[in-house]
Amino acid sequence: MNRFEYVRATSTAGAIAAVADPGAVYLAAGTNLLDLMKGRITQPTRLVDITRLPGLDKIERLPDGGARIGALVRNSDLAHDPDFARRFPAVAEALLSGASAQLRNAATTAGNLMQRTRCHYFYDTASACNKRDPGAGCDARGGDTRLHAVLGWSEHCVATHPSDFCVPLVAFDAVVEIEGKSGRREIALEDFHRLPGTEPWHETVLDSGELIVAVRLPPDAGDFAGHARYLKVRERTSYAFAVVSAAAGLRLDGQCIADARLALGGVALKPWRAREAERLLVGREPNKTAFHEAAQAALAEAKPSGDNAFKIELARRIVVRALSLAAAGTPQLLPALPGSPFALTAGVATDA
């Protein structure tokens, strides 16, 4: 780890000013950043500690029925907030399936959005990686790509985004509130992360020095509370990133689907919103035929980035299973422990 300067910010404006110097980065819990620093994958010269910034650790129920989640809200606090979990159960379920209990007690909302890929070539400084060293190439191409992208990848990068939390947030139209030198702005979380294209080192739409201050869920996200699920296929139930995952929400009108939400995780460098699949579901009865057609539409553009064609079929199956469980209804109480019925292992989704 290189030597660095440590600054504790006491205001948002002060934090933005302090991070303006080249080599400066924001520090919250540091659950990902410190690993990157110890591995010399990133070497900031200044850490700007934002954990004492006022007002960023609140979970607010908005007058219109939506919710505002401060950037410093801990993952565990949000998942276990009874009102939030009742109104947005798929988001709470995603949080409870992510990382370990100890990490959830430290990790923050903004940090979850900003975490880097877990591609092993990115973490191996002896490997060529365009994300770590722009223009160096991508040793994952032709390498071990079993867990890599099947949607939205390019010849320059086949990595995936590791977040569970972001997948239902994208499905339910979350908005990111950002503050910077030019003031405050908002952007849909669906547009926040970039696909790799020719410049995979540009990972988000944040401008230099900009700070995430909150994530907001719109009021209609709560309309899916009775039929919303998040499912994750992983190799270790106790603690592992998703091989594939899916967030599904249905709003039923009698025997028909009046509205649908669907997003996938573990398949691309950003959470993948399956809008065509959503459109196919509207007006249909919530049955396996409709769900299989939606799964086909959701993965219509998928292609292996190497030896990972199995992920495409696995993703189709997890979509069918997530939609089926959403149609059956959201359980009122979400179990908080790994190993609960909500924590799927890699074999569970094969009968979908």
mmCIF file of C-alpha atoms in Angstrom:
data_model
loop_
_atom_site.group_PDB
_atom_site.id
_atom_site.type_symbol
_atom_site.label_atom_id
_atom_site.label_comp_id
_atom_site.label_asym_id
_atom_site.label_seq_id
_atom_site.Cartn_x
_atom_site.Cartn_y
_atom_site.Cartn_z
ATOM 1 C CA MET A 1 0.000 0.000 0.000
ATOM 2 C CA ASN A 2 1.379 3.438 -0.915
ATOM 3 C CA ARG A 3 1.608 6.391 1.463
ATOM 4 C CA PHE A 4 -1.443 8.664 1.391
ATOM 5 C CA GLU A 5 -2.900 11.740 3.039
ATOM 6 C CA TYR A 6 -6.012 11.350 5.188
ATOM 7 C CA VAL A 7 -8.643 14.116 5.364
ATOM 8 C CA ARG A 8 -11.881 13.955 7.357
ATOM 9 C CA ALA A 9 -14.585 16.051 5.703
ATOM 10 C CA THR A 10 -17.225 17.766 7.840
ATOM 11 C CA SER A 11 -19.455 19.068 5.045
ATOM 12 C CA THR A 12 -20.444 17.964 1.561
ATOM 13 C CA ALA A 13 -18.917 21.101 0.059
ATOM 14 C CA GLY A 14 -15.709 20.501 1.984
ATOM 15 C CA ALA A 15 -15.544 16.894 0.801
ATOM 16 C CA ILE A 16 -15.982 17.908 -2.834
ATOM 17 C CA ALA A 17 -13.264 20.540 -2.490
ATOM 18 C CA ALA A 18 -10.881 18.092 -0.788
ATOM 19 C CA VAL A 19 -11.263 15.421 -3.476
ATOM 20 C CA ALA A 20 -10.522 17.864 -6.304
ATOM 21 C CA ASP A 21 -6.784 17.141 -6.174
ATOM 22 C CA PRO A 22 -5.532 14.447 -8.574
ATOM 23 C CA GLY A 23 -5.223 11.115 -6.817
ATOM 24 C CA ALA A 24 -7.866 11.884 -4.173
ATOM 25 C CA VAL A 25 -10.790 9.517 -3.566
ATOM 26 C CA TYR A 26 -13.741 9.322 -1.190
ATOM 27 C CA LEU A 27 -13.633 6.890 1.730
ATOM 28 C CA ALA A 28 -16.733 5.546 3.485
ATOM 29 C CA ALA A 29 -16.618 2.002 4.880
ATOM 30 C CA GLY A 30 -13.751 1.086 2.546
ATOM 31 C CA THR A 31 -14.824 -2.557 2.260
ATOM 32 C CA ASN A 32 -13.753 -2.618 -1.402
ATOM 33 C CA LEU A 33 -11.360 0.344 -1.555
ATOM 34 C CA LEU A 34 -8.974 -0.929 1.121
ATOM 35 C CA ASP A 35 -8.666 -4.293 -0.625
ATOM 36 C CA LEU A 36 -7.826 -2.485 -3.862
ATOM 37 C CA MET A 37 -5.216 -0.373 -2.103
ATOM 38 C CA LYS A 38 -3.586 -3.326 -0.364
ATOM 39 C CA GLY A 39 -3.362 -5.134 -3.689
ATOM 40 C CA ARG A 40 -1.898 -2.003 -5.318
ATOM 41 C CA ILE A 41 -4.698 -2.067 -7.890
ATOM 42 C CA THR A 42 -5.516 1.519 -7.041
ATOM 43 C CA GLN A 43 -3.077 3.868 -5.295
ATOM 44 C CA PRO A 44 -4.786 7.075 -4.151
ATOM 45 C CA THR A 45 -2.649 9.833 -2.703
ATOM 46 C CA ARG A 46 -5.445 11.239 -0.545
ATOM 47 C CA LEU A 47 -8.414 9.620 1.208
ATOM 48 C CA VAL A 48 -11.309 11.966 1.952
ATOM 49 C CA ASP A 49 -13.312 10.422 4.787
ATOM 50 C CA ILE A 50 -17.008 11.228 4.318
ATOM 51 C CA THR A 51 -18.404 9.119 7.157
ATOM 52 C CA ARG A 52 -19.114 12.171 9.342
ATOM 53 C CA LEU A 53 -21.079 14.126 6.734
ATOM 54 C CA PRO A 54 -24.407 15.166 8.263
ATOM 55 C CA GLY A 55 -27.730 13.886 6.935
ATOM 56 C CA LEU A 56 -26.394 11.149 4.662
ATOM 57 C CA ASP A 57 -27.223 8.258 6.997
ATOM 58 C CA LYS A 58 -31.017 8.608 6.947
ATOM 59 C CA ILE A 59 -33.755 6.388 5.503
ATOM 60 C CA GLU A 60 -36.647 8.674 4.631
ATOM 61 C CA ARG A 61 -40.205 7.820 3.684
ATOM 62 C CA LEU A 62 -41.211 10.495 1.193
ATOM 63 C CA PRO A 63 -44.664 12.134 1.168
ATOM 64 C CA ASP A 64 -45.456 10.656 -2.256
ATOM 65 C CA GLY A 65 -44.807 7.112 -0.989
ATOM 66 C CA GLY A 66 -41.287 6.774 -2.338
ATOM 67 C CA ALA A 67 -38.130 6.381 -0.292
ATOM 68 C CA ARG A 68 -34.861 8.267 -0.052
ATOM 69 C CA ILE A 69 -31.804 6.318 1.092
ATOM 70 C CA GLY A 70 -28.835 8.372 2.242
ATOM 71 C CA ALA A 71 -25.443 7.547 0.751
ATOM 72 C CA LEU A 72 -24.062 6.473 4.143
ATOM 73 C CA VAL A 73 -26.946 4.209 5.181
ATOM 74 C CA ARG A 74 -25.516 0.825 6.114
ATOM 75 C CA ASN A 75 -26.719 -2.158 4.121
ATOM 76 C CA SER A 76 -27.834 -4.036 7.228
ATOM 77 C CA ASP A 77 -29.736 -1.035 8.619
ATOM 78 C CA LEU A 78 -31.665 -0.661 5.372
ATOM 79 C CA ALA A 79 -32.426 -4.376 5.002
ATOM 80 C CA HIS A 80 -33.720 -4.613 8.568
ATOM 81 C CA ASP A 81 -35.766 -1.407 8.522
ATOM 82 C CA PRO A 82 -39.301 -2.875 8.917
ATOM 83 C CA ASP A 83 -41.109 -0.180 6.949
ATOM 84 C CA PHE A 84 -38.617 -0.227 4.085
ATOM 85 C CA ALA A 85 -38.543 -4.036 3.849
ATOM 86 C CA ARG A 86 -42.343 -4.145 3.804
ATOM 87 C CA ARG A 87 -42.611 -1.624 0.958
ATOM 88 C CA PHE A 88 -39.595 -2.760 -1.079
ATOM 89 C CA PRO A 89 -39.071 -6.434 -0.207
ATOM 90 C CA ALA A 90 -36.959 -7.354 -3.245
ATOM 91 C CA VAL A 91 -34.434 -4.641 -2.321
ATOM 92 C CA ALA A 92 -34.223 -5.901 1.253
ATOM 93 C CA GLU A 93 -33.890 -9.459 -0.010
ATOM 94 C CA ALA A 94 -31.009 -8.466 -2.294
ATOM 95 C CA LEU A 95 -29.216 -6.754 0.576
ATOM 96 C CA LEU A 96 -29.571 -9.811 2.806
ATOM 97 C CA SER A 97 -28.128 -12.059 0.099
ATOM 98 C CA GLY A 98 -25.053 -9.880 -0.400
ATOM 99 C CA ALA A 99 -21.702 -10.377 1.343
ATOM 100 C CA SER A 100 -21.439 -11.489 4.966
ATOM 101 C CA ALA A 101 -23.258 -10.081 7.982
ATOM 102 C CA GLN A 102 -20.078 -8.331 9.097
ATOM 103 C CA LEU A 103 -19.651 -6.606 5.728
ATOM 104 C CA ARG A 104 -23.322 -5.638 5.570
ATOM 105 C CA ASN A 105 -22.875 -3.929 8.932
ATOM 106 C CA ALA A 106 -20.169 -1.720 7.409
ATOM 107 C CA ALA A 107 -20.980 -1.340 3.695
ATOM 108 C CA THR A 108 -22.883 1.759 2.601
ATOM 109 C CA THR A 109 -25.456 2.571 -0.051
ATOM 110 C CA ALA A 110 -23.111 4.684 -2.187
ATOM 111 C CA GLY A 111 -20.228 2.293 -1.682
ATOM 112 C CA ASN A 112 -22.362 -0.529 -3.034
ATOM 113 C CA LEU A 113 -23.010 1.430 -6.223
ATOM 114 C CA MET A 114 -19.326 2.310 -6.579
ATOM 115 C CA GLN A 115 -17.767 -1.096 -5.931
ATOM 116 C CA ARG A 116 -15.418 -2.400 -8.606
ATOM 117 C CA THR A 117 -15.652 -5.640 -10.555
ATOM 118 C CA ARG A 118 -14.408 -8.859 -8.975
ATOM 119 C CA CYS A 119 -12.813 -10.072 -12.227
ATOM 120 C CA HIS A 120 -9.709 -12.020 -11.174
ATOM 121 C CA TYR A 121 -7.700 -10.523 -14.036
ATOM 122 C CA PHE A 122 -8.502 -7.046 -12.681
ATOM 123 C CA TYR A 123 -7.171 -8.092 -9.263
ATOM 124 C CA ASP A 124 -4.055 -9.788 -10.664
ATOM 125 C CA THR A 125 -1.565 -7.011 -11.356
ATOM 126 C CA ALA A 126 0.512 -9.393 -13.486
ATOM 127 C CA SER A 127 -2.402 -9.662 -15.961
ATOM 128 C CA ALA A 128 -3.295 -7.137 -18.646
ATOM 129 C CA CYS A 129 -6.488 -5.289 -17.741
ATOM 130 C CA ASN A 130 -7.929 -2.257 -19.486
ATOM 131 C CA LYS A 131 -9.907 -1.258 -16.394
ATOM 132 C CA ARG A 132 -6.811 -1.149 -14.239
ATOM 133 C CA ASP A 133 -4.359 0.041 -16.911
ATOM 134 C CA PRO A 134 -6.114 1.764 -19.844
ATOM 135 C CA GLY A 135 -4.967 0.404 -23.182
ATOM 136 C CA ALA A 136 -3.131 -2.594 -21.695
ATOM 137 C CA GLY A 137 -5.491 -5.155 -23.175
ATOM 138 C CA CYS A 138 -7.725 -7.780 -21.575
ATOM 139 C CA ASP A 139 -6.192 -11.099 -20.559
ATOM 140 C CA ALA A 140 -9.656 -12.398 -19.738
ATOM 141 C CA ARG A 141 -10.241 -12.681 -23.489
ATOM 142 C CA GLY A 142 -9.166 -16.248 -24.204
ATOM 143 C CA GLY A 143 -8.662 -16.879 -20.493
ATOM 144 C CA ASP A 144 -10.859 -18.199 -17.695
ATOM 145 C CA THR A 145 -14.211 -16.528 -18.393
ATOM 146 C CA ARG A 146 -16.566 -18.902 -16.627
ATOM 147 C CA LEU A 147 -18.087 -16.159 -14.463
ATOM 148 C CA HIS A 148 -17.769 -13.309 -16.932
ATOM 149 C CA ALA A 149 -20.306 -11.320 -18.957
ATOM 150 C CA VAL A 150 -22.792 -12.658 -21.480
ATOM 151 C CA LEU A 151 -24.507 -9.328 -22.204
ATOM 152 C CA GLY A 152 -23.075 -5.937 -23.193
ATOM 153 C CA TRP A 153 -19.433 -7.011 -23.220
ATOM 154 C CA SER A 154 -16.799 -5.875 -25.693
ATOM 155 C CA GLU A 155 -13.407 -7.074 -26.904
ATOM 156 C CA HIS A 156 -11.893 -4.636 -24.415
ATOM 157 C CA CYS A 157 -13.604 -5.995 -21.272
ATOM 158 C CA VAL A 158 -15.806 -8.968 -20.313
ATOM 159 C CA ALA A 159 -16.111 -8.236 -16.585
ATOM 160 C CA THR A 160 -19.370 -8.120 -14.624
ATOM 161 C CA HIS A 161 -20.702 -5.778 -11.952
ATOM 162 C CA PRO A 162 -20.852 -7.545 -8.568
ATOM 163 C CA SER A 163 -23.703 -5.742 -6.777
ATOM 164 C CA ASP A 164 -26.847 -7.497 -5.537
ATOM 165 C CA PHE A 165 -28.399 -4.293 -4.188
ATOM 166 C CA CYS A 166 -28.251 -2.488 -7.537
ATOM 167 C CA VAL A 167 -30.254 -5.139 -9.411
ATOM 168 C CA PRO A 168 -33.686 -4.514 -7.799
ATOM 169 C CA LEU A 169 -32.907 -0.798 -7.610
ATOM 170 C CA VAL A 170 -32.548 -0.762 -11.404
ATOM 171 C CA ALA A 171 -35.662 -2.921 -11.821
ATOM 172 C CA PHE A 172 -37.740 -0.448 -9.812
ATOM 173 C CA ASP A 173 -36.436 2.751 -11.436
ATOM 174 C CA ALA A 174 -34.201 4.078 -8.665
ATOM 175 C CA VAL A 175 -32.632 7.507 -9.131
ATOM 176 C CA VAL A 176 -29.165 8.558 -7.936
ATOM 177 C CA GLU A 177 -28.753 12.026 -6.404
ATOM 178 C CA ILE A 178 -25.295 13.454 -7.086
ATOM 179 C CA GLU A 179 -23.557 16.582 -5.860
ATOM 180 C CA GLY A 180 -20.458 18.201 -7.363
ATOM 181 C CA LYS A 181 -18.710 21.476 -8.110
ATOM 182 C CA SER A 182 -21.506 22.426 -10.524
ATOM 183 C CA GLY A 183 -24.290 21.709 -8.061
ATOM 184 C CA ARG A 184 -26.733 18.847 -7.685
ATOM 185 C CA ARG A 185 -28.073 16.569 -10.398
ATOM 186 C CA GLU A 186 -29.981 13.306 -10.713
ATOM 187 C CA ILE A 187 -29.641 10.304 -12.997
ATOM 188 C CA ALA A 188 -31.508 7.020 -13.306
ATOM 189 C CA LEU A 189 -29.485 4.213 -11.774
ATOM 190 C CA GLU A 190 -30.075 2.250 -14.975
ATOM 191 C CA ASP A 191 -27.874 4.842 -16.733
ATOM 192 C CA PHE A 192 -25.338 5.294 -13.912
ATOM 193 C CA HIS A 193 -22.971 2.431 -14.774
ATOM 194 C CA ARG A 194 -21.349 2.278 -18.204
ATOM 195 C CA LEU A 195 -20.960 -0.719 -20.465
ATOM 196 C CA PRO A 196 -17.294 -1.318 -21.393
ATOM 197 C CA GLY A 197 -17.281 -0.290 -25.066
ATOM 198 C CA THR A 198 -13.794 0.833 -26.058
ATOM 199 C CA GLU A 199 -13.039 2.564 -22.730
ATOM 200 C CA PRO A 200 -13.888 0.158 -19.897
ATOM 201 C CA TRP A 201 -11.905 2.256 -17.425
ATOM 202 C CA HIS A 202 -14.808 4.751 -17.445
ATOM 203 C CA GLU A 203 -17.116 2.820 -15.134
ATOM 204 C CA THR A 204 -19.804 5.353 -14.192
ATOM 205 C CA VAL A 205 -21.176 8.667 -15.428
ATOM 206 C CA LEU A 206 -19.772 10.547 -12.428
ATOM 207 C CA ASP A 207 -17.705 13.581 -13.276
ATOM 208 C CA SER A 208 -14.468 14.234 -11.422
ATOM 209 C CA GLY A 209 -15.110 14.997 -7.757
ATOM 210 C CA GLU A 210 -18.836 14.253 -7.820
ATOM 211 C CA LEU A 211 -20.307 12.625 -4.741
ATOM 212 C CA ILE A 212 -23.363 10.366 -4.430
ATOM 213 C CA VAL A 213 -25.573 11.798 -1.688
ATOM 214 C CA ALA A 214 -28.660 9.563 -1.923
ATOM 215 C CA VAL A 215 -30.606 6.963 -3.882
ATOM 216 C CA ARG A 216 -34.323 7.463 -4.320
ATOM 217 C CA LEU A 217 -37.028 4.918 -5.098
ATOM 218 C CA PRO A 218 -40.173 6.284 -6.790
ATOM 219 C CA PRO A 219 -43.610 5.752 -5.245
ATOM 220 C CA ASP A 220 -44.742 3.216 -7.850
ATOM 221 C CA ALA A 221 -41.919 0.889 -6.772
ATOM 222 C CA GLY A 222 -44.080 0.158 -3.753
ATOM 223 C CA ASP A 223 -46.936 -1.004 -6.007
ATOM 224 C CA PHE A 224 -45.039 -4.278 -6.524
ATOM 225 C CA ALA A 225 -44.577 -5.023 -2.804
ATOM 226 C CA GLY A 226 -46.983 -7.979 -2.806
ATOM 227 C CA HIS A 227 -45.278 -9.698 -5.739
ATOM 228 C CA ALA A 228 -41.553 -8.903 -5.744
ATOM 229 C CA ARG A 229 -38.558 -11.193 -5.336
ATOM 230 C CA TYR A 230 -34.795 -11.237 -5.693
ATOM 231 C CA LEU A 231 -33.054 -14.536 -6.406
ATOM 232 C CA LYS A 232 -29.346 -15.186 -6.566
ATOM 233 C CA VAL A 233 -27.494 -18.231 -7.902
ATOM 234 C CA ARG A 234 -24.069 -18.539 -6.299
ATOM 235 C CA GLU A 235 -21.479 -21.200 -5.713
ATOM 236 C CA ARG A 236 -21.366 -20.785 -1.925
ATOM 237 C CA THR A 237 -24.535 -20.015 0.007
ATOM 238 C CA SER A 238 -22.645 -18.482 2.911
ATOM 239 C CA TYR A 239 -20.804 -15.732 1.061
ATOM 240 C CA ALA A 240 -20.261 -15.375 -2.681
ATOM 241 C CA PHE A 241 -20.999 -13.057 -5.572
ATOM 242 C CA ALA A 242 -23.750 -13.984 -7.988
ATOM 243 C CA VAL A 243 -23.136 -16.298 -10.905
ATOM 244 C CA VAL A 244 -26.453 -14.865 -12.095
ATOM 245 C CA SER A 245 -29.290 -13.142 -10.243
ATOM 246 C CA ALA A 246 -32.691 -11.658 -11.004
ATOM 247 C CA ALA A 247 -35.056 -9.121 -9.477
ATOM 248 C CA ALA A 248 -38.697 -9.544 -10.513
ATOM 249 C CA GLY A 249 -41.816 -7.567 -9.681
ATOM 250 C CA LEU A 250 -45.388 -8.047 -10.883
ATOM 251 C CA ARG A 251 -48.478 -5.921 -10.410
ATOM 252 C CA LEU A 252 -51.521 -8.114 -10.883
ATOM 253 C CA ASP A 253 -55.004 -7.084 -11.922
ATOM 254 C CA GLY A 254 -57.214 -10.085 -11.379
ATOM 255 C CA GLN A 255 -55.747 -12.921 -13.461
ATOM 256 C CA CYS A 256 -53.579 -10.654 -15.627
ATOM 257 C CA ILE A 257 -50.225 -8.944 -15.246
ATOM 258 C CA ALA A 258 -50.865 -5.198 -15.296
ATOM 259 C CA ASP A 259 -47.190 -4.236 -15.012
ATOM 260 C CA ALA A 260 -43.847 -6.003 -14.681
ATOM 261 C CA ARG A 261 -40.289 -5.249 -13.651
ATOM 262 C CA LEU A 262 -37.271 -7.422 -14.367
ATOM 263 C CA ALA A 263 -33.510 -6.939 -14.056
ATOM 264 C CA LEU A 264 -30.562 -9.311 -14.110
ATOM 265 C CA GLY A 265 -27.283 -9.331 -12.214
ATOM 266 C CA GLY A 266 -24.010 -11.138 -12.824
ATOM 267 C CA VAL A 267 -24.451 -11.024 -16.606
ATOM 268 C CA ALA A 268 -22.957 -7.651 -17.601
ATOM 269 C CA LEU A 269 -20.812 -4.776 -16.382
ATOM 270 C CA LYS A 270 -23.989 -3.144 -15.105
ATOM 271 C CA PRO A 271 -27.326 -4.389 -13.766
ATOM 272 C CA TRP A 272 -29.273 -5.397 -16.866
ATOM 273 C CA ARG A 273 -32.845 -4.137 -17.224
ATOM 274 C CA ALA A 274 -34.927 -6.530 -19.367
ATOM 275 C CA ARG A 275 -37.459 -4.085 -20.767
ATOM 276 C CA GLU A 276 -38.579 -6.199 -23.716
ATOM 277 C CA ALA A 277 -39.351 -9.055 -21.343
ATOM 278 C CA GLU A 278 -41.381 -6.672 -19.197
ATOM 279 C CA ARG A 279 -43.427 -5.598 -22.215
ATOM 280 C CA LEU A 280 -44.124 -9.214 -23.169
ATOM 281 C CA LEU A 281 -45.550 -9.941 -19.726
ATOM 282 C CA VAL A 282 -48.081 -7.112 -19.594
ATOM 283 C CA GLY A 283 -51.609 -8.346 -20.270
ATOM 284 C CA ARG A 284 -50.626 -12.018 -19.888
ATOM 285 C CA GLU A 285 -51.652 -14.514 -17.251
ATOM 286 C CA PRO A 286 -48.840 -15.143 -14.753
ATOM 287 C CA ASN A 287 -47.930 -18.670 -15.843
ATOM 288 C CA LYS A 288 -44.864 -20.640 -16.871
ATOM 289 C CA THR A 289 -45.523 -20.139 -20.585
ATOM 290 C CA ALA A 290 -45.417 -16.362 -20.219
ATOM 291 C CA PHE A 291 -42.404 -16.542 -17.917
ATOM 292 C CA HIS A 292 -40.412 -18.742 -20.306
ATOM 293 C CA GLU A 293 -41.142 -16.330 -23.167
ATOM 294 C CA ALA A 294 -40.008 -13.439 -20.983
ATOM 295 C CA ALA A 295 -36.807 -15.310 -20.124
ATOM 296 C CA GLN A 296 -36.088 -15.885 -23.805
ATOM 297 C CA ALA A 297 -36.598 -12.176 -24.508
ATOM 298 C CA ALA A 298 -34.425 -11.121 -21.566
ATOM 299 C CA LEU A 299 -31.471 -13.150 -22.886
ATOM 300 C CA ALA A 300 -32.130 -12.697 -26.619
ATOM 301 C CA GLU A 301 -28.952 -10.654 -27.105
ATOM 302 C CA ALA A 302 -26.768 -12.785 -24.856
ATOM 303 C CA LYS A 303 -23.633 -14.427 -26.209
ATOM 304 C CA PRO A 304 -20.756 -16.161 -24.461
ATOM 305 C CA SER A 305 -17.594 -14.141 -23.842
ATOM 306 C CA GLY A 306 -15.629 -17.374 -23.600
ATOM 307 C CA ASP A 307 -16.326 -20.639 -21.837
ATOM 308 C CA ASN A 308 -19.510 -19.403 -20.171
ATOM 309 C CA ALA A 309 -22.427 -20.308 -22.440
ATOM 310 C CA PHE A 310 -23.976 -22.109 -19.460
ATOM 311 C CA LYS A 311 -24.672 -18.707 -17.850
ATOM 312 C CA ILE A 312 -27.186 -17.854 -20.563
ATOM 313 C CA GLU A 313 -29.338 -20.897 -19.846
ATOM 314 C CA LEU A 314 -28.841 -20.444 -16.104
ATOM 315 C CA ALA A 315 -30.000 -16.832 -16.379
ATOM 316 C CA ARG A 316 -33.113 -17.911 -18.300
ATOM 317 C CA ARG A 317 -33.946 -20.376 -15.557
ATOM 318 C CA ILE A 318 -33.451 -17.877 -12.753
ATOM 319 C CA VAL A 319 -35.738 -15.414 -14.569
ATOM 320 C CA VAL A 320 -38.503 -18.036 -14.766
ATOM 321 C CA ARG A 321 -38.048 -18.949 -11.120
ATOM 322 C CA ALA A 322 -37.969 -15.341 -9.922
ATOM 323 C CA LEU A 323 -41.138 -14.491 -11.864
ATOM 324 C CA SER A 324 -42.871 -17.631 -10.593
ATOM 325 C CA LEU A 325 -42.090 -16.835 -6.978
ATOM 326 C CA ALA A 326 -43.063 -13.192 -7.463
ATOM 327 C CA ALA A 327 -46.415 -14.311 -8.888
ATOM 328 C CA ALA A 328 -46.949 -16.550 -5.844
ATOM 329 C CA GLY A 329 -46.607 -13.562 -3.546
ATOM 330 C CA THR A 330 -43.963 -11.934 -1.388
ATOM 331 C CA PRO A 331 -43.519 -13.481 2.083
ATOM 332 C CA GLN A 332 -44.331 -10.981 4.802
ATOM 333 C CA LEU A 333 -41.182 -11.666 6.817
ATOM 334 C CA LEU A 334 -37.793 -11.925 5.163
ATOM 335 C CA PRO A 335 -35.353 -14.224 6.955
ATOM 336 C CA ALA A 336 -32.167 -12.422 7.851
ATOM 337 C CA LEU A 337 -29.694 -15.277 7.900
ATOM 338 C CA PRO A 338 -27.678 -16.871 5.098
ATOM 339 C CA GLY A 339 -28.923 -20.376 4.419
ATOM 340 C CA SER A 340 -32.579 -19.298 4.539
ATOM 341 C CA PRO A 341 -34.917 -20.308 1.681
ATOM 342 C CA PHE A 342 -34.063 -16.983 0.017
ATOM 343 C CA ALA A 343 -30.368 -17.843 -0.330
ATOM 344 C CA LEU A 344 -30.201 -20.009 -3.450
ATOM 345 C CA THR A 345 -27.253 -22.208 -4.311
ATOM 346 C CA ALA A 346 -26.227 -23.000 -7.840
ATOM 347 C CA GLY A 347 -28.276 -26.191 -8.085
ATOM 348 C CA VAL A 348 -31.621 -24.829 -6.980
ATOM 349 C CA ALA A 349 -32.670 -23.047 -10.167
ATOM 350 C CA THR A 350 -32.198 -25.976 -12.525
ATOM 351 C CA ASP A 351 -35.807 -27.170 -12.321
ATOM 352 C CA ALA A 352 -37.283 -23.837 -13.458
#
